[in-house]
Coordinates of C-alpha atoms in Angstrom, one line a residue:
X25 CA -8.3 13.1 0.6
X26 CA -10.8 12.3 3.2
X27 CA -10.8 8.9 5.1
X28 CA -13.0 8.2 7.2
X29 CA -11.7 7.2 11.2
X30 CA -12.7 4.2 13.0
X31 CA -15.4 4.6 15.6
X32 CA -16.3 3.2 19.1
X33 CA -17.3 -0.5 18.7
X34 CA -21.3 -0.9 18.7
X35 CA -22.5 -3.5 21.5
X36 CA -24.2 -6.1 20.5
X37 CA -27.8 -5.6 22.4
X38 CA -28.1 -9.5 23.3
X39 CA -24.6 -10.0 24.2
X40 CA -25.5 -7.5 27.3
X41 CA -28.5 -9.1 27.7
X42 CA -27.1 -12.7 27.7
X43 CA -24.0 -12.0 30.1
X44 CA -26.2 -9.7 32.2
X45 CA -23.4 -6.7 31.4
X46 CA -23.1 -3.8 33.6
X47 CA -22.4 0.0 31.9
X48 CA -18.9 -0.1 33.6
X49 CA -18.2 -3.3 31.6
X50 CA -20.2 -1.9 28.3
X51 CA -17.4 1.0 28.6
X52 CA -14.4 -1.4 28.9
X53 CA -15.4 -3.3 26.0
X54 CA -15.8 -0.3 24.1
X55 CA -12.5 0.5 24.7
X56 CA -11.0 -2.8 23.6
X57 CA -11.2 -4.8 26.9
X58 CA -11.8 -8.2 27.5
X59 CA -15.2 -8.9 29.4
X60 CA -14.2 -10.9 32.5
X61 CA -15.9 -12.1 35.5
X62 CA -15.0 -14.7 38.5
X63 CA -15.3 -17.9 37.8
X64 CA -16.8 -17.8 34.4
X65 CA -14.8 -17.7 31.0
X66 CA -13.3 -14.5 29.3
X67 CA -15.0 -13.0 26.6
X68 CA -13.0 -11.5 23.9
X69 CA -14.9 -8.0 23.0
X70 CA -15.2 -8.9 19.4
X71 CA -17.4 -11.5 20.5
X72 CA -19.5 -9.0 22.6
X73 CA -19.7 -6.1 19.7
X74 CA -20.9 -5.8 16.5
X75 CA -18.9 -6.2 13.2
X76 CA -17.9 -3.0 12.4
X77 CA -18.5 -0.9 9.2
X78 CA -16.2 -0.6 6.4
X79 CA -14.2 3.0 6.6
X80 CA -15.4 5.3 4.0
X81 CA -12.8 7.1 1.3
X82 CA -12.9 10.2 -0.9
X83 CA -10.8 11.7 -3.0
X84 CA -11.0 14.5 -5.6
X85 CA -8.0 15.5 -8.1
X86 CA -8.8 18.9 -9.6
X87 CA -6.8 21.5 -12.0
X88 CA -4.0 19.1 -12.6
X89 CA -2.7 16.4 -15.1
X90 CA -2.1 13.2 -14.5
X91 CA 1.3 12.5 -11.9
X92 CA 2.3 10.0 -10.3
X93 CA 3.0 12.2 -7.2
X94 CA -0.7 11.8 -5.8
X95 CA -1.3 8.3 -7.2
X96 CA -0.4 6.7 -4.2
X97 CA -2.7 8.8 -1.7
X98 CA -5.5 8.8 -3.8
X99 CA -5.1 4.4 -4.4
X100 CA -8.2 2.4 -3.1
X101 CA -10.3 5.1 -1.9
X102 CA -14.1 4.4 -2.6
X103 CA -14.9 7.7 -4.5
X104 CA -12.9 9.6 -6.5
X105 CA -13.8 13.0 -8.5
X106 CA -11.4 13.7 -10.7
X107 CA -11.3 16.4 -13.3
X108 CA -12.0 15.6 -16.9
X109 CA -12.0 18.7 -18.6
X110 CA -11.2 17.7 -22.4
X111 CA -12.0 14.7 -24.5
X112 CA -8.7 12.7 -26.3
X113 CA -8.6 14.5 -28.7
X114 CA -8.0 17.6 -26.4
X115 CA -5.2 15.7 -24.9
X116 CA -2.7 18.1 -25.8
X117 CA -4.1 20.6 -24.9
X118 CA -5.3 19.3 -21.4
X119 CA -1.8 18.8 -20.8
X120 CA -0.8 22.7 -22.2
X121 CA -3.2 23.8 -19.3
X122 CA -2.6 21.7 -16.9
X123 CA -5.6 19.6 -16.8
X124 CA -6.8 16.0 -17.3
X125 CA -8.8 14.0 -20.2
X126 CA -11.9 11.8 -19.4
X127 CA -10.0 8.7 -20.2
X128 CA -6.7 9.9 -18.5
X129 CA -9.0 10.1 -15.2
X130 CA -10.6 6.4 -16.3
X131 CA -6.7 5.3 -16.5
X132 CA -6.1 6.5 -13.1
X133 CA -9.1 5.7 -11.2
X134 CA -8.1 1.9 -12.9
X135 CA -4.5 1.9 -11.7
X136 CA -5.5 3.4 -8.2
X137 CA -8.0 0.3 -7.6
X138 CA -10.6 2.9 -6.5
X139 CA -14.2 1.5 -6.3
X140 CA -16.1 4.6 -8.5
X141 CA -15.1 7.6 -10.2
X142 CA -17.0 10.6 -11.1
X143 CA -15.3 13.1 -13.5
X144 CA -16.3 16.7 -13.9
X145 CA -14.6 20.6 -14.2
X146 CA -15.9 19.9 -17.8
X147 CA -14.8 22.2 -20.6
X148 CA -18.0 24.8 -22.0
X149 CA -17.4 23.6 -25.9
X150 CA -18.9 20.1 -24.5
X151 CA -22.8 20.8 -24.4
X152 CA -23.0 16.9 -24.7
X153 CA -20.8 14.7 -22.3
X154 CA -21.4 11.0 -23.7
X155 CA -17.9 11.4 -25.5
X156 CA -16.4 12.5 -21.9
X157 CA -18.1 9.1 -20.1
X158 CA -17.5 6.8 -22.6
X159 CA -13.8 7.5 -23.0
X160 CA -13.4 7.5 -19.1
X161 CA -15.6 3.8 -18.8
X162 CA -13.4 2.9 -21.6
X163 CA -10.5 2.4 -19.0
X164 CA -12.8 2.3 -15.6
X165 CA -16.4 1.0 -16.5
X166 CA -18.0 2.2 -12.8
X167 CA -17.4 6.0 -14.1
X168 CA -20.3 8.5 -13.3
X169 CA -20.7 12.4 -14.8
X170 CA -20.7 14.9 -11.7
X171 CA -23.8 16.5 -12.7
X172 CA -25.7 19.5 -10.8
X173 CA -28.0 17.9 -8.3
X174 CA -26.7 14.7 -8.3
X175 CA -25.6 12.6 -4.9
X176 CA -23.2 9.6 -4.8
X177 CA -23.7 7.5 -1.5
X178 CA -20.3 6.4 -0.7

């Protein structure tokens, strides 16, 4: 699990222009601090910086089945990879070898509130993964294949 941590606030470039701000008081807002000067109003620095960006989220699940045991630190992340090595029909034997099916990944990515999934750590006796995506969209429509090459912008 990888969460991103909260940064510095950025400054909004005409805030320092319009209250004429000095680098001492750029680095006390930074740091959470009101902006205040004699004889004029206070400033609250969320009115000095700009809004900041959503923290990013990543999760991958690999050579496991499905347990409640890592539900909860994996729940809303933004990307989760999570290993889909058999089809249904494999379910058994997924769960023989410790290992997940395609929709058993689509259930959890669905009860975990995550934003996107991509499955992969595919079995060799699939040489075509529709079955594998459909089953996993089936319970969790924003599914992806992890496919060589590709990149997912999180």
């Amino acid at each position: 699990l990888f969460r991103e941590q909260a940064h510095a606030p950025k400054i909004n470039k005409n805030a320092v222009i319009d209250n004429d701000l000095t680098i001492s008081e750029i680095n006390q807002i930074k740091k959470g601090a009101s902006h205040i000067r004699t004889g004029e109003a206070t400033l609250p620095a969320t009115a000095l910086c700009l809004p900041p960006s959503p923290l990013r989220s990543y999760a991958y699940v690999t050579d496991t089945k499905p347990s409640p045991a890592y539900k909860m630190m994996i729940s809303e992340v933004d990307l989760l990879y999570h290993e889909s090595t058999f089809a249904d029909d494999q379910a058994a034997r997924a769960d023989e070898t410790f290992h997940s099916t395609a929709r058993q990944a689509g259930v959890i990515a669905r009860e975990c509130a995550v934003k996107k999934l991509i499955i992969g750590h595919f079995s060799t006796r699939y040489h075509i993964l529709d079955t594998l995506l459909k089953e996993a969209r089936e319970e969790f429509p924003n599914t992806h294949l992890a496919l060589e090459g590709e990149t997912f912008p999180i």
